[in-house]
PDB file of C-alpha atoms in Angstrom:
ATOM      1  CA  UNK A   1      15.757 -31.318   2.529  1.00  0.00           C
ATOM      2  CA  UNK A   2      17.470 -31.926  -0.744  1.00  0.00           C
ATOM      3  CA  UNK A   3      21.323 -31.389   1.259  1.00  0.00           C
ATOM      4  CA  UNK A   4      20.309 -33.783   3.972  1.00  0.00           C
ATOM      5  CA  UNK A   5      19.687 -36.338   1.395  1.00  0.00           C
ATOM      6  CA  UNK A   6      22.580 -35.377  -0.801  1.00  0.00           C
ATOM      7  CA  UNK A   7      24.651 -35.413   1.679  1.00  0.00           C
ATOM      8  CA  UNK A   8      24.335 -39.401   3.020  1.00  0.00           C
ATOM      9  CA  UNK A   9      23.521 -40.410  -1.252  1.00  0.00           C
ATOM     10  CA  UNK A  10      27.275 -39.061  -2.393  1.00  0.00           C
ATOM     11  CA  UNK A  11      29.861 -41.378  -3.475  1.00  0.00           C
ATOM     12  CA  UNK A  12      33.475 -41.228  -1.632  1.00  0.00           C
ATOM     13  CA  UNK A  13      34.741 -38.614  -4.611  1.00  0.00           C
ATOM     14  CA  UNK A  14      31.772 -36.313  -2.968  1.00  0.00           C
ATOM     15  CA  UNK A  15      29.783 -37.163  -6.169  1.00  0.00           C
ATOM     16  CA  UNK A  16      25.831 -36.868  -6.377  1.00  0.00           C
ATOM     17  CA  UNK A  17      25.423 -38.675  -9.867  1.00  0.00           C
ATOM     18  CA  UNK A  18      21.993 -37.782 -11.760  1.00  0.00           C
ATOM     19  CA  UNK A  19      19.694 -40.580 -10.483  1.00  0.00           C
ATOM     20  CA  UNK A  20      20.559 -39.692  -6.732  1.00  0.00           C
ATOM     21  CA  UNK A  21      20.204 -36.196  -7.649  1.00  0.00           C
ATOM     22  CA  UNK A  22      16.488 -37.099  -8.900  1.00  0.00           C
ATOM     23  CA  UNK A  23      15.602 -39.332  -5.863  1.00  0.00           C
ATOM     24  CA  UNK A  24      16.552 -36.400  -2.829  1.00  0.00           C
ATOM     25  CA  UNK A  25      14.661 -34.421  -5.510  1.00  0.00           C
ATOM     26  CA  UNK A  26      11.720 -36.022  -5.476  1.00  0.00           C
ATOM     27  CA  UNK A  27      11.991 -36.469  -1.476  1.00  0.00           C
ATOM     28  CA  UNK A  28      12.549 -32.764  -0.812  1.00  0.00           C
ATOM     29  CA  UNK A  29       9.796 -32.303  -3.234  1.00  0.00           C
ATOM     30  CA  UNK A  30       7.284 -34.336  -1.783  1.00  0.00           C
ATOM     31  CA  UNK A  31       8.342 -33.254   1.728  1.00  0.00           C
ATOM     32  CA  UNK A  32       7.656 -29.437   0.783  1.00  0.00           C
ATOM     33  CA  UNK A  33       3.950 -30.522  -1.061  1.00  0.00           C
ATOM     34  CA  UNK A  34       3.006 -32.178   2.559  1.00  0.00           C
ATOM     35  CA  UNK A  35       4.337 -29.272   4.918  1.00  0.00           C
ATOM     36  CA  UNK A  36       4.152 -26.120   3.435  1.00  0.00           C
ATOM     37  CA  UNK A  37       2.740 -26.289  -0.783  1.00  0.00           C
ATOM     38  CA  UNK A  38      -0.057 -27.881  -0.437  1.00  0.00           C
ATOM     39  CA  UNK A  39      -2.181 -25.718   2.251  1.00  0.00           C
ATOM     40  CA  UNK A  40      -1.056 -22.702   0.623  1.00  0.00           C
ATOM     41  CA  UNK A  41      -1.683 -23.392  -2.510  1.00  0.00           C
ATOM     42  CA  UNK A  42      -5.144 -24.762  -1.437  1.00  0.00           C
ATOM     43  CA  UNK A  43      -5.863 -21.006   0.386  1.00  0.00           C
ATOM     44  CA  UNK A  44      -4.326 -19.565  -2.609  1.00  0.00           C
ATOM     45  CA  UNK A  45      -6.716 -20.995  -5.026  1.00  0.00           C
ATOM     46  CA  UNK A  46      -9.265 -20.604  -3.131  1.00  0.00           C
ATOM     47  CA  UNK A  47      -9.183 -17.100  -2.757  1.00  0.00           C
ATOM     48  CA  UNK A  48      -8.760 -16.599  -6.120  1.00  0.00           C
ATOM     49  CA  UNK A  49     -11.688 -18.442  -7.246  1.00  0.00           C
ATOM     50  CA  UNK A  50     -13.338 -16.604  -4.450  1.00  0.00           C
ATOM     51  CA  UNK A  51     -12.693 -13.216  -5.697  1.00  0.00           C
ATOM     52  CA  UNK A  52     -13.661 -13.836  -8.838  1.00  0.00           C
ATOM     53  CA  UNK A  53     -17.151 -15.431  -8.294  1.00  0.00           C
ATOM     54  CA  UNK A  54     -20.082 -12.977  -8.227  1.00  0.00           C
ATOM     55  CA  UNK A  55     -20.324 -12.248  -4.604  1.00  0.00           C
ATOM     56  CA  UNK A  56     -17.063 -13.050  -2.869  1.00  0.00           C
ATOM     57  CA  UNK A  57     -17.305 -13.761   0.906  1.00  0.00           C
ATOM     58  CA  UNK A  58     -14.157 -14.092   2.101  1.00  0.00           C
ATOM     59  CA  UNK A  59     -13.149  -9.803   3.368  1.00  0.00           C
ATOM     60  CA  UNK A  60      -9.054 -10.542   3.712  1.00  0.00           C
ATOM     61  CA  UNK A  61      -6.594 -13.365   4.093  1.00  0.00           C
ATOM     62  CA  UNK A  62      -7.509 -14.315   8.145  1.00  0.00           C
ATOM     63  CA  UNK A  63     -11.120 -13.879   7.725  1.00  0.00           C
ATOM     64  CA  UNK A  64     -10.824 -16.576   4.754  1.00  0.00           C
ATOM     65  CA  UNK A  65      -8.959 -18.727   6.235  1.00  0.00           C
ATOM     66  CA  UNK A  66     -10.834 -18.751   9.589  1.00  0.00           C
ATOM     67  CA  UNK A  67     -13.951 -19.844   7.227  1.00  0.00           C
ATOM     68  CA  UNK A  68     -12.532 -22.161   5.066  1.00  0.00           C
ATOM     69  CA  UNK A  69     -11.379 -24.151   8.162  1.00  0.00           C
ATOM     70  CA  UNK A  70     -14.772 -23.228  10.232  1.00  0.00           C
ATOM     71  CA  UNK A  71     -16.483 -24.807   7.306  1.00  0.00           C
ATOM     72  CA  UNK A  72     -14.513 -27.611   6.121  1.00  0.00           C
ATOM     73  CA  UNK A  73     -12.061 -28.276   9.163  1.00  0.00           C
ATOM     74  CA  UNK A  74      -8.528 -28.592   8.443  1.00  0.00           C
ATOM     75  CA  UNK A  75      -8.767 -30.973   5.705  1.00  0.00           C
ATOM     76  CA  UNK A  76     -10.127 -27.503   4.114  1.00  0.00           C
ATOM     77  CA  UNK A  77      -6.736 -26.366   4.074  1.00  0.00           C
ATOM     78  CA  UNK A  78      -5.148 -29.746   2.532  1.00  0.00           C
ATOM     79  CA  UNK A  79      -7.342 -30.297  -0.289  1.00  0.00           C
ATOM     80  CA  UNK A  80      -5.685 -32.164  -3.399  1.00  0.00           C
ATOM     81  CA  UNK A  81      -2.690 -33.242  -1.459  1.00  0.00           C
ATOM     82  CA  UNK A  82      -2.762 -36.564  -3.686  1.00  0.00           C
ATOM     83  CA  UNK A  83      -2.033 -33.959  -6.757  1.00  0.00           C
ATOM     84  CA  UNK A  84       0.151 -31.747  -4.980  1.00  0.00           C
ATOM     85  CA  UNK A  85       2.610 -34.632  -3.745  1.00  0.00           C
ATOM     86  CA  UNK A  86       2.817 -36.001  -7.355  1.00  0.00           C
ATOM     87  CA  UNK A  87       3.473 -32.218  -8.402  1.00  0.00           C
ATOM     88  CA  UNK A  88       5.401 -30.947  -6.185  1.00  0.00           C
ATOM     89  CA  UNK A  89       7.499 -34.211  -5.985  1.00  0.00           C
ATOM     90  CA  UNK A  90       7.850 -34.729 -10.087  1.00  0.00           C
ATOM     91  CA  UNK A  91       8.958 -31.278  -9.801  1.00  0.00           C
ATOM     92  CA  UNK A  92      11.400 -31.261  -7.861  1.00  0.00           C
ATOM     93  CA  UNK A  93      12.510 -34.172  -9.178  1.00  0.00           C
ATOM     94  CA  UNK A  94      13.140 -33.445 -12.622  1.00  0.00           C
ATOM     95  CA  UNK A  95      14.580 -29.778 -11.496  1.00  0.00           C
ATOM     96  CA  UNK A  96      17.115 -31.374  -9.624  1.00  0.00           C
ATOM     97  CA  UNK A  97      17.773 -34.473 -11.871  1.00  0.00           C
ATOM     98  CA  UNK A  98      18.511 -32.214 -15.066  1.00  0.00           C
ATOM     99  CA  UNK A  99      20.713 -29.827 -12.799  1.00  0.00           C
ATOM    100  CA  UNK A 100      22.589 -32.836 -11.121  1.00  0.00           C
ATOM    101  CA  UNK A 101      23.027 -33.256 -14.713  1.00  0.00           C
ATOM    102  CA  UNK A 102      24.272 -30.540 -15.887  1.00  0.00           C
ATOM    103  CA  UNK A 103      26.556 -29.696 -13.227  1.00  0.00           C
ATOM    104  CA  UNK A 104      28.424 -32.861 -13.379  1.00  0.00           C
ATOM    105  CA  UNK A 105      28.545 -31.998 -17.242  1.00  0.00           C
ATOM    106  CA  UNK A 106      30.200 -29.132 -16.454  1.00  0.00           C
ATOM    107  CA  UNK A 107      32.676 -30.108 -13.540  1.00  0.00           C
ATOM    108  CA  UNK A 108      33.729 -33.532 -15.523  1.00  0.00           C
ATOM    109  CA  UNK A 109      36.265 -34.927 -13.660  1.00  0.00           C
ATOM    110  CA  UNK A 110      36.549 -32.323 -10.675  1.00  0.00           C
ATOM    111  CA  UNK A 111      33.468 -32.378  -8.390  1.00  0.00           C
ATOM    112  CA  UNK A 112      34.719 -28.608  -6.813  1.00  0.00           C
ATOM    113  CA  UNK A 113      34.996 -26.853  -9.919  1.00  0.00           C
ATOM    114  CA  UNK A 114      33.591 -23.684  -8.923  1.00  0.00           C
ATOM    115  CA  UNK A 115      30.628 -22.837 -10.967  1.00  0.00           C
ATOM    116  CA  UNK A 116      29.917 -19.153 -12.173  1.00  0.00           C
ATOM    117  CA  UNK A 117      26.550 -17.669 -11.299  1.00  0.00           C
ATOM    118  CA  UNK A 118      25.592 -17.195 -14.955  1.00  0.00           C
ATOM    119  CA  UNK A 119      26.359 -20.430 -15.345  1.00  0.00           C
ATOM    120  CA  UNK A 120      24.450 -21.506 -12.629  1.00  0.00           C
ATOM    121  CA  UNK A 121      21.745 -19.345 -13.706  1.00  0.00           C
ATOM    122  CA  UNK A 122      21.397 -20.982 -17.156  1.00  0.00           C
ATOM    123  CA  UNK A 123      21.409 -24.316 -16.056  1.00  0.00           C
ATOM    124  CA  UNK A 124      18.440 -23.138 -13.261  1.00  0.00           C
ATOM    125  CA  UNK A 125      16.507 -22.235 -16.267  1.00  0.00           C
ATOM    126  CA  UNK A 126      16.561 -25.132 -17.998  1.00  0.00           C
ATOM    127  CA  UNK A 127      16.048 -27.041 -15.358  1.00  0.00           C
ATOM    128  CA  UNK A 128      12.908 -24.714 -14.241  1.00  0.00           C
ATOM    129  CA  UNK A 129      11.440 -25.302 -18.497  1.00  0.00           C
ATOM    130  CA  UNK A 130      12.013 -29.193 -17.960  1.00  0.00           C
ATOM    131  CA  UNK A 131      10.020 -29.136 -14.928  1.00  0.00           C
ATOM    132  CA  UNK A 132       6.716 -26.613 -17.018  1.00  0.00           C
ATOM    133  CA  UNK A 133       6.664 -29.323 -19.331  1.00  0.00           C
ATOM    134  CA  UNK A 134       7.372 -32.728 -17.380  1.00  0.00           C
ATOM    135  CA  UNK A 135       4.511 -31.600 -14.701  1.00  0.00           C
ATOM    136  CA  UNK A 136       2.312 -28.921 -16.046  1.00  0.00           C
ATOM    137  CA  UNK A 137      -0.952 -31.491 -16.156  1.00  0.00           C
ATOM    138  CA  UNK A 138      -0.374 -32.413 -12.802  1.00  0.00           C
ATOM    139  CA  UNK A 139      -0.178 -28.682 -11.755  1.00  0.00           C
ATOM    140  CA  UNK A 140      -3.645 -28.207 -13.485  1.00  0.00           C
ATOM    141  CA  UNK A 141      -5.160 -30.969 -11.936  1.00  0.00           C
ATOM    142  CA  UNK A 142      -3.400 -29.743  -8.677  1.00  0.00           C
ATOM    143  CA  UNK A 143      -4.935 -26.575  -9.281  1.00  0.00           C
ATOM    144  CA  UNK A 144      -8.723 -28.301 -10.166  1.00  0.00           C
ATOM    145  CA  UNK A 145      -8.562 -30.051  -7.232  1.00  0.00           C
ATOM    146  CA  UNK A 146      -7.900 -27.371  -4.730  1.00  0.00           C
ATOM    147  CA  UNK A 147     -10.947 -24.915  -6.155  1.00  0.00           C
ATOM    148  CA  UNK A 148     -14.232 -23.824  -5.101  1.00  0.00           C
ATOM    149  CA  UNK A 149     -15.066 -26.560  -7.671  1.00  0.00           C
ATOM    150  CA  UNK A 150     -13.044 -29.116  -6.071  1.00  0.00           C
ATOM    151  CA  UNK A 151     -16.483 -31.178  -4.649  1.00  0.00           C
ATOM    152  CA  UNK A 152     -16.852 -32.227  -8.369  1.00  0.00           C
ATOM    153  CA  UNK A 153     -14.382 -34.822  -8.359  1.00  0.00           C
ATOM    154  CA  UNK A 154     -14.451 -37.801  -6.274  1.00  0.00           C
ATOM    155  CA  UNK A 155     -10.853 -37.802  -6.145  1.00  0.00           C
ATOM    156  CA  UNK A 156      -6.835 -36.914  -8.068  1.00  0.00           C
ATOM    157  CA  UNK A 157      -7.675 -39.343 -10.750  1.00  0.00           C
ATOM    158  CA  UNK A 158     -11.405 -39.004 -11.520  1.00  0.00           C
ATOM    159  CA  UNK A 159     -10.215 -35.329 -11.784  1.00  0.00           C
ATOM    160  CA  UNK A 160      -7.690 -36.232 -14.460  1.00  0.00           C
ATOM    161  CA  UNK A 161     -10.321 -38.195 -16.566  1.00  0.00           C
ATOM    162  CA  UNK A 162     -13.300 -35.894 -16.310  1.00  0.00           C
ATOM    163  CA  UNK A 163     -10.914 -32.863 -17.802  1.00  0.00           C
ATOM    164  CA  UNK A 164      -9.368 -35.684 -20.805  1.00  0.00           C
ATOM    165  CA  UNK A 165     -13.421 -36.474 -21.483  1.00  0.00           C
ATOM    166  CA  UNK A 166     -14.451 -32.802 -20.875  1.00  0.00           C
ATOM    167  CA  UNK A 167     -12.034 -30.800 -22.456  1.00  0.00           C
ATOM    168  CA  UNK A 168      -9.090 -32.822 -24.154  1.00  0.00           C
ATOM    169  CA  UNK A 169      -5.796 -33.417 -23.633  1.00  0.00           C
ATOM    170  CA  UNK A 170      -4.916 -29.504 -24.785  1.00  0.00           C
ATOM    171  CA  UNK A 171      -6.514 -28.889 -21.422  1.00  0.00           C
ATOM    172  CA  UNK A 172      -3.671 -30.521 -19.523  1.00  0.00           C
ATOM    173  CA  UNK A 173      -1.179 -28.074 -20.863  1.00  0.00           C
ATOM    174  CA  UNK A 174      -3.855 -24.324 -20.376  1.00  0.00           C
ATOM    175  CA  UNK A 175      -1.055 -21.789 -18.747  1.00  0.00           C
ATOM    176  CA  UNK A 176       2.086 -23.583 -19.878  1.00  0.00           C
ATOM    177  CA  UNK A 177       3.515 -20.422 -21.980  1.00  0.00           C
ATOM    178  CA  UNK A 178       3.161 -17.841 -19.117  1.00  0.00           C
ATOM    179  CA  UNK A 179       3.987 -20.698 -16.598  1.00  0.00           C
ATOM    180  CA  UNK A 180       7.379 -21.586 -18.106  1.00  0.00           C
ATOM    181  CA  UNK A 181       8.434 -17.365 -18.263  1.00  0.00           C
ATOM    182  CA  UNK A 182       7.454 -17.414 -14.425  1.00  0.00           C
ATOM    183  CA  UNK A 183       9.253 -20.473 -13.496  1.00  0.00           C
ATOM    184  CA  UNK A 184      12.681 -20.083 -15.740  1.00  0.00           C
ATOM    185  CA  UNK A 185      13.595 -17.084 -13.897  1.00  0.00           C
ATOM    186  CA  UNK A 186      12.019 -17.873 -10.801  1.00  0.00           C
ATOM    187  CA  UNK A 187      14.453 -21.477 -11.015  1.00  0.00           C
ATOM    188  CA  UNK A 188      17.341 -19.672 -12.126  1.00  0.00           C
ATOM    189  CA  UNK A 189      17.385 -16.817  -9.113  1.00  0.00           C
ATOM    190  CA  UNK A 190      16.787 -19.300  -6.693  1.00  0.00           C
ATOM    191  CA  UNK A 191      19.748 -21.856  -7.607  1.00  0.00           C
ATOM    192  CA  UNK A 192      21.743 -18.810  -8.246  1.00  0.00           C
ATOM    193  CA  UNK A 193      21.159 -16.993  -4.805  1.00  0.00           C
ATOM    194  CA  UNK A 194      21.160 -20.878  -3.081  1.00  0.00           C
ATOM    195  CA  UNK A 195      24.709 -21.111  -4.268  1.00  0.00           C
ATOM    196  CA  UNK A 196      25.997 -17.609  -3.323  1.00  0.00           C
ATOM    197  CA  UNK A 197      24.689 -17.968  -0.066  1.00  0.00           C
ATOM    198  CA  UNK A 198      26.336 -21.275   0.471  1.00  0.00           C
ATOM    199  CA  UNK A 199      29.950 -19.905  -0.636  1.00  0.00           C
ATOM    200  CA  UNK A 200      29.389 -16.925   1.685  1.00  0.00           C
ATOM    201  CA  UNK A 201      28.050 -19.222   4.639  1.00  0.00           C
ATOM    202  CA  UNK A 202      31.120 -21.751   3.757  1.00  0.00           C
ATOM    203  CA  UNK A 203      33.440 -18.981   4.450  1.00  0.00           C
ATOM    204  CA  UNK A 204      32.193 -18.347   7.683  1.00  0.00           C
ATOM    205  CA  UNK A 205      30.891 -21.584   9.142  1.00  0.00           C
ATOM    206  CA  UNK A 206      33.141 -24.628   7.849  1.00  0.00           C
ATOM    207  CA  UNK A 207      31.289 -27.631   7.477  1.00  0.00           C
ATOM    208  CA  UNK A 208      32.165 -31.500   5.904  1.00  0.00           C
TER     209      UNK A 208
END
């Protein structure tokens, strides 16, 4: 999703300056929350919450699911899609924005200045800590949203207010540390192997 909107948001030098690069961020971002994060995130939580309760009831993945959407319909599976739009898309977002960044940091005046993958790698990670700290209180409310709990807030931002009054605003950032280890390298492998695959595919297949 990102390419496809790169690819009509380029200048005539082939350019993707660093606001474009944050708008087909936030696009491909918000586009993943609606079709594919946000129901499996919502079964994900779920089942976690699940597991850890006293007496679990859900006995594997397809009995779960089969009662989460007996119960609760669809809209079972596609709880906190408010949160998850906002998350997904602010991630993406500011990933993309601070690589767009970087790269044209790095290439200056020559758009194809091939980039090595430790290079690559490095700049994924600091793109991937940006992101832990722009959006981790959207991921928790994300995350409070989607539980077992979920029925305890009448919607994204009543969610968001009872956790300031409850807890605090320390609350907003529970998980960050072990969040930003997960997501550095989990950034950095997936720009890395993106771009390798592209060179090989770009070898075989010639595209614009």
């Amino acid at each position: 999703m990102f390419e496809f909107l790169s690819n009509h948001m380029r200048d005539a030098q082939g350019r993707l300056d660093s606001t474009r690069g944050l708008l087909c961020g936030l696009g491909a971002g918000v586009a993943e929350a609606v079709v594919v994060v946000c129901p499996m995130e919502t079964i994900k939580v779920k089942f976690i919450h699940d597991q850890t309760s006293p007496n679990p009831k859900y006995r594997g993945f397809f009995h779960g699911v089969r009662e989460i959407v007996r119960e609760q319909g669809l809209k079972g599976t596609y709880q906190g899609l408010t949160a998850t739009v906002l998350k997904q898309g602010s991630n993406q977002a500011i990933r993309f924005f601070v690589m767009t960044s970087l790269r044209n940091w790095y290439r200056g005046d020559n758009p194809n200045k091939p980039m090595n993958p430790l290079i690559t790698g490095v700049f994924g990670a600091i793109a991937g800590a940006a992101s832990v700290f722009g959006n981790t209180p959207l991921d928790v409310i994300k995350t409070r949203m989607q539980g077992l709990e979920a029925h305890k807030y009448r919607n994204t931002w009543d969610c968001g207010l009872q956790i300031l009054r409850n807890e605090g605003l320390r609350a907003f950032y529970k998980g960050t540390v072990p969040r930003l280890g997960r997501v550095c390298l989990d950034v950095a492998i997936v720009f890395v192997i993106y771009d390798e695959v592209v060179k090989l595919l770009n070898k075989v297949w010639k595209t614009d």
